[in-house]
């Protein structure tokens, strides 16, 4: 609903600093951009020069009622740009005040896409269906070389995103056509909706059609283009924008107005949806911190281990941090499982509980740091905080109602705001950091290669869209009716607790792996005022003293050294089961065991015990409905998804050596994760295990062999995330080394807060299996194109390795001759070469596929738009456009988008501006999310489609004689992946058939795909099945081996 100017000013003026400098200067034309809730609007800012940006603001089309806008805002502007957007200009809910703007005749207007159609409709033309919907495709534009197109070459390339058009034959006399393109059909009538079909005949569709791409009014300064000049793949967009400025100046010159324009007043700038003037921003979170002997509440200790110490991270995590089903402790591992890979340099791990080798090394437990697990429900606006005061103290739960927080602090209206406040508790003076080498020598903070120095580790689920998308309203079908949130005497059992919309561990201790330099670091946060609670958390966090932190670091370091020297964990005995035999690392001193031939089960279709939320029939119907929406101009692209679900038994077991008293609980969810990270390693693999916020005891089963006070005789409800995501959502950190300069060719400081996003759109299966000719036999079983192994390797060969074979009766069979071995090897070599050729053919096909490239381009332009909310528009760039990256099971089309954050934007708010990931929604984002709610029948996506990783605390080098005490570099980072290729496991206690306590897991695997008008429904369903294969086979393998 439109708001008043005064209400908007009250919220925004407080963010504006006083104007710097003195006097008025000659300014560029005062420009207003009206956003029609499109996901490309803010890319228009990239078409403006810096002097033009200094005098521009952006407002929504329904931000103000027309009478107030006309009287108090419109007089301050010299020209208006009407953005693209979903829907039709005839509908007020789609076009807002743009209709009334076009009724004025005293101000120049530039309409893009929907704005162009609005100009045509407002002046008497009809808006109708084009020859075909075209989204994310490039056209060659012809024009009349006047107005917007003055000086631009003919046949320049421009990107089209539209289903509707203004046809030239329908133009009234007052409208003049200025540009055209030829539309070549890339779809068949089968892709179009059966109802409300386009009036274009099949004959016209079969031939090329001339489509109107530009218009202008004969007497009024109204100009429009149907294509998108702001797209990354459109040529001469800046020149078109400069031509519009020339048109406006000429218009005012013809009316006798002088060219010198005043600057926009501060109160008008404060109405802008996003800042557009970098010099106007307050410096709240600068990358360099002025130091004036202010004492920070926290300090950070980092200990670098000797470079010769580098045990397998799987052993270290399971030995130090892994918790069992009877522990209320949380553990996490951000696991760069795919090695080597350019995005897999660092792994981070930690947890509330730390097991130490107390019998063999320290002789006692070493307390860990005060930490917290934070969970949030958007439907109930309730935060649950589980405090871990130290390792020896039992946790407790604190609940906070967001409405209560907002009553105390008006600026905190969402969980995003609350998270920003929590992280600000670390960053007011920065966390002083001390780096110590293997032998106690002082290290160089600048030389620490990673930027995660503790902080928030966890996920934002897809449901956080409710608080990140401006204009989104939660449908009634998604409301939670559980009375446990409103009646304190009732137990809450709803999914809001089983799978919260957000869950983070405030981690104040961690182990870091550098897989490139082969170094390990151990770090911890010290609370220098141990009794002082962290803002909004309500309890102290970090180690209570420097000595406690040093003791913990020393103990963990000794444990890691012990693991490296012994080759296997002494506290973790190998389970005598098929699971442990196959997936637990073994000591080099163990005797060589015969390897069993085993092939992973195929998941070419839906297999038990999995069931899918949307059946094939329902999913195909949803695809057709999506194509109807796209045809109607409601969306350019929709990312439709569903979930595969299974209820699986979890085998509770003990690990460790009972003889030395180090036995502890094993974790069956972790057994499953070990299979997943082996079968489908990814650069953003992750294992997160957190107790849910249920306070009531569940089931009791006496077992005296618990490890510490966080373990008990109760089975604990937990949420476990097992991810093998290949896709980065967003990273904030130091300038990437592959870029040394800005777009203006200026050097970039290493302390710049560069944000990077890497959308993946476009997928094809890796070629696996046998590709021999029919009359050849390479000895490899022919496989379907799934994620099962191709040729046999050392882990996939017959048990008997000798040349001599024996029959079933034990009689020796004929020895294989050397000639036969050479022939078979030659056949295998030819088959492998054929497989490589097929695989390369698939890569080439993916990189040239029009549909896949269109999907990728749409999301790239969307992400550029998102970053323009929090980055200076001139800094947003695309260094890598549609590169093919290969993984174990699929090849994917990946793009890299980067920008430089405004100083006033903190890391959490940067994430919020880009959430949810555009690759999981479609474009325009808001309208697409609203459509997907209904298309997916309001079934919650949960964690799937959200993002997972860390938001780090800011750190600064400790003051020393060698450091500049007045200017110190601040380093902080964010790295989040898109939650895809992920199993989400809700671990629940249960009763078996004999009435004994048992563990079961409700497991879900989400999969989906982006739909455009070029999508083939049957192919899209097959792609959903293909994507599920990155996780489902690992679950089937776990079940198979657990049952063995």
Short mmCIF file of C-alpha atoms in Angstrom, two decimals, residues 338-537:
data_model
loop_
_atom_site.label_atom_id
_atom_site.label_comp_id
_atom_site.label_asym_id
_atom_site.label_seq_id
_atom_site.Cartn_x
_atom_site.Cartn_y
_atom_site.Cartn_z
CA UNK A 338 36.20 -31.64 -3.77
CA UNK A 339 39.98 -31.50 -4.11
CA UNK A 340 41.57 -29.93 -5.97
CA UNK A 341 39.15 -27.16 -6.92
CA UNK A 342 39.57 -23.37 -7.14
CA UNK A 343 36.75 -22.81 -4.61
CA UNK A 344 37.91 -25.55 -2.24
CA UNK A 345 40.96 -24.07 -0.56
CA UNK A 346 39.68 -23.89 3.03
CA UNK A 347 37.66 -26.13 5.31
CA UNK A 348 36.36 -24.97 8.69
CA UNK A 349 35.13 -27.16 11.54
CA UNK A 350 34.05 -26.80 15.12
CA UNK A 351 31.43 -27.51 17.71
CA UNK A 352 30.33 -26.94 21.24
CA UNK A 353 31.76 -30.22 22.47
CA UNK A 354 35.45 -31.03 22.09
CA UNK A 355 36.75 -34.49 22.84
CA UNK A 356 40.32 -34.58 24.10
CA UNK A 357 42.68 -37.49 24.51
CA UNK A 358 42.64 -37.03 28.25
CA UNK A 359 44.05 -40.44 29.19
CA UNK A 360 46.98 -40.26 26.80
CA UNK A 361 47.72 -36.57 26.49
CA UNK A 362 46.21 -34.01 28.82
CA UNK A 363 44.83 -36.25 31.53
CA UNK A 364 41.78 -33.96 31.94
CA UNK A 365 39.03 -32.19 30.06
CA UNK A 366 39.76 -28.71 28.79
CA UNK A 367 36.71 -26.42 28.87
CA UNK A 368 35.59 -24.95 25.59
CA UNK A 369 34.25 -21.49 24.86
CA UNK A 370 30.83 -20.04 25.60
CA UNK A 371 28.78 -20.44 22.43
CA UNK A 372 25.14 -20.43 21.30
CA UNK A 373 22.75 -22.05 18.84
CA UNK A 374 20.21 -19.61 17.39
CA UNK A 375 17.02 -20.66 15.60
CA UNK A 376 14.25 -18.54 14.15
CA UNK A 377 10.71 -18.91 12.80
CA UNK A 378 9.39 -16.24 10.44
CA UNK A 379 5.78 -17.37 10.93
CA UNK A 380 5.92 -16.81 14.69
CA UNK A 381 8.70 -14.20 14.73
CA UNK A 382 10.32 -16.11 17.56
CA UNK A 383 14.05 -16.54 18.25
CA UNK A 384 15.23 -19.52 20.30
CA UNK A 385 18.75 -19.25 21.74
CA UNK A 386 20.39 -22.27 23.33
CA UNK A 387 23.28 -21.08 25.48
CA UNK A 388 26.38 -23.16 26.06
CA UNK A 389 28.10 -21.40 28.93
CA UNK A 390 31.17 -23.61 28.72
CA UNK A 391 31.85 -27.20 27.90
CA UNK A 392 31.17 -28.39 31.41
CA UNK A 393 27.80 -26.68 31.85
CA UNK A 394 24.39 -27.83 30.66
CA UNK A 395 22.75 -25.63 28.04
CA UNK A 396 19.56 -23.65 28.54
CA UNK A 397 17.09 -22.10 26.10
CA UNK A 398 16.01 -18.49 25.90
CA UNK A 399 13.10 -17.39 23.70
CA UNK A 400 12.73 -13.91 22.26
CA UNK A 401 9.69 -12.54 20.48
CA UNK A 402 10.67 -10.24 17.63
CA UNK A 403 7.71 -8.01 18.44
CA UNK A 404 9.19 -7.45 21.90
CA UNK A 405 12.58 -6.60 20.41
CA UNK A 406 11.00 -4.13 18.00
CA UNK A 407 9.16 -2.46 20.85
CA UNK A 408 12.51 -1.77 22.52
CA UNK A 409 14.46 -0.95 19.38
CA UNK A 410 12.46 0.33 16.40
CA UNK A 411 15.27 -0.33 13.90
CA UNK A 412 15.07 -4.09 14.55
CA UNK A 413 12.06 -5.36 12.66
CA UNK A 414 13.35 -8.63 11.23
CA UNK A 415 15.70 -11.45 12.10
CA UNK A 416 18.15 -9.97 9.57
CA UNK A 417 18.24 -6.77 11.63
CA UNK A 418 18.70 -8.77 14.83
CA UNK A 419 21.63 -10.69 13.30
CA UNK A 420 23.22 -7.43 12.20
CA UNK A 421 23.00 -6.15 15.76
CA UNK A 422 24.59 -9.31 17.17
CA UNK A 423 27.50 -9.13 14.75
CA UNK A 424 27.89 -5.42 15.47
CA UNK A 425 28.63 -6.42 19.06
CA UNK A 426 31.94 -7.78 17.78
CA UNK A 427 32.68 -5.06 15.30
CA UNK A 428 32.38 -1.76 17.11
CA UNK A 429 36.11 -1.65 17.78
CA UNK A 430 37.09 -4.77 15.89
CA UNK A 431 38.41 -7.98 17.42
CA UNK A 432 42.14 -7.74 18.05
CA UNK A 433 43.96 -10.71 16.59
CA UNK A 434 47.20 -12.36 17.61
CA UNK A 435 48.80 -14.99 15.40
CA UNK A 436 51.26 -17.50 16.88
CA UNK A 437 53.42 -19.90 14.89
CA UNK A 438 54.25 -23.56 15.63
CA UNK A 439 57.11 -22.65 17.97
CA UNK A 440 55.44 -19.74 19.72
CA UNK A 441 56.82 -17.10 17.35
CA UNK A 442 54.68 -14.07 16.56
CA UNK A 443 52.90 -14.42 13.23
CA UNK A 444 51.75 -11.85 10.69
CA UNK A 445 48.01 -11.17 10.65
CA UNK A 446 48.19 -10.07 7.02
CA UNK A 447 49.74 -13.42 6.19
CA UNK A 448 46.76 -15.43 7.47
CA UNK A 449 45.27 -16.71 4.19
CA UNK A 450 41.65 -17.08 5.33
CA UNK A 451 39.06 -14.51 6.44
CA UNK A 452 36.83 -16.56 8.75
CA UNK A 453 37.75 -15.72 12.34
CA UNK A 454 34.74 -17.31 14.07
CA UNK A 455 31.19 -16.02 13.88
CA UNK A 456 27.83 -17.30 12.70
CA UNK A 457 27.80 -20.74 11.05
CA UNK A 458 24.52 -22.12 9.75
CA UNK A 459 21.81 -21.47 7.20
CA UNK A 460 19.04 -19.15 6.07
CA UNK A 461 16.19 -21.34 4.84
CA UNK A 462 13.99 -20.43 1.90
CA UNK A 463 11.29 -19.20 4.30
CA UNK A 464 13.47 -16.19 5.16
CA UNK A 465 12.13 -14.72 1.90
CA UNK A 466 9.24 -13.49 4.07
CA UNK A 467 11.58 -10.95 5.66
CA UNK A 468 13.95 -10.23 2.77
CA UNK A 469 11.62 -9.51 -0.17
CA UNK A 470 10.03 -6.09 0.00
CA UNK A 471 6.38 -6.38 -0.94
CA UNK A 472 6.03 -10.08 -0.08
CA UNK A 473 3.02 -11.12 2.00
CA UNK A 474 2.74 -14.60 3.49
CA UNK A 475 -0.24 -16.50 2.04
CA UNK A 476 -2.75 -17.83 4.55
CA UNK A 477 -2.00 -21.36 3.36
CA UNK A 478 1.50 -21.06 4.82
CA UNK A 479 0.48 -19.83 8.26
CA UNK A 480 1.29 -22.15 11.16
CA UNK A 481 -1.66 -23.07 13.39
CA UNK A 482 0.39 -24.67 16.19
CA UNK A 483 -0.83 -23.33 19.55
CA UNK A 484 2.51 -24.11 21.18
CA UNK A 485 3.74 -20.69 20.07
CA UNK A 486 0.86 -18.81 21.66
CA UNK A 487 0.15 -20.90 24.77
CA UNK A 488 3.09 -21.33 27.10
CA UNK A 489 1.54 -24.41 28.69
CA UNK A 490 1.38 -26.23 25.34
CA UNK A 491 4.22 -28.20 23.77
CA UNK A 492 5.13 -26.99 20.30
CA UNK A 493 5.78 -29.81 17.81
CA UNK A 494 5.43 -28.01 14.50
CA UNK A 495 7.94 -27.77 11.67
CA UNK A 496 8.88 -24.28 12.83
CA UNK A 497 11.06 -26.04 15.43
CA UNK A 498 11.86 -29.25 13.55
CA UNK A 499 13.21 -27.25 10.61
CA UNK A 500 13.55 -23.56 11.50
CA UNK A 501 13.65 -20.87 8.85
CA UNK A 502 17.14 -19.96 10.09
CA UNK A 503 19.57 -21.76 12.36
CA UNK A 504 23.06 -20.58 13.26
CA UNK A 505 25.78 -21.55 15.68
CA UNK A 506 27.63 -18.62 17.19
CA UNK A 507 31.00 -20.34 16.93
CA UNK A 508 33.85 -18.93 19.00
CA UNK A 509 36.35 -21.75 18.42
CA UNK A 510 37.36 -23.53 15.24
CA UNK A 511 39.91 -25.58 13.33
CA UNK A 512 40.86 -24.35 9.84
CA UNK A 513 42.32 -26.42 7.00
CA UNK A 514 44.26 -24.78 4.17
CA UNK A 515 44.24 -27.47 1.47
CA UNK A 516 46.57 -25.55 -0.85
CA UNK A 517 49.41 -24.74 1.55
CA UNK A 518 48.71 -27.88 3.62
CA UNK A 519 48.48 -25.96 6.89
CA UNK A 520 46.15 -26.25 9.88
CA UNK A 521 45.15 -23.41 12.19
CA UNK A 522 43.35 -23.50 15.55
CA UNK A 523 41.59 -20.37 16.75
CA UNK A 524 39.50 -19.13 19.65
CA UNK A 525 37.76 -15.95 20.82
CA UNK A 526 38.60 -14.55 24.26
CA UNK A 527 36.03 -12.49 26.14
CA UNK A 528 38.14 -9.89 27.91
CA UNK A 529 35.15 -8.90 30.04
CA UNK A 530 34.01 -12.39 30.92
CA UNK A 531 30.91 -11.33 32.80
CA UNK A 532 29.63 -9.03 30.03
CA UNK A 533 27.02 -10.63 27.76
CA UNK A 534 27.06 -10.22 24.01
CA UNK A 535 24.47 -7.78 22.75
CA UNK A 536 21.08 -9.47 22.06
CA UNK A 537 22.42 -12.93 22.96
#
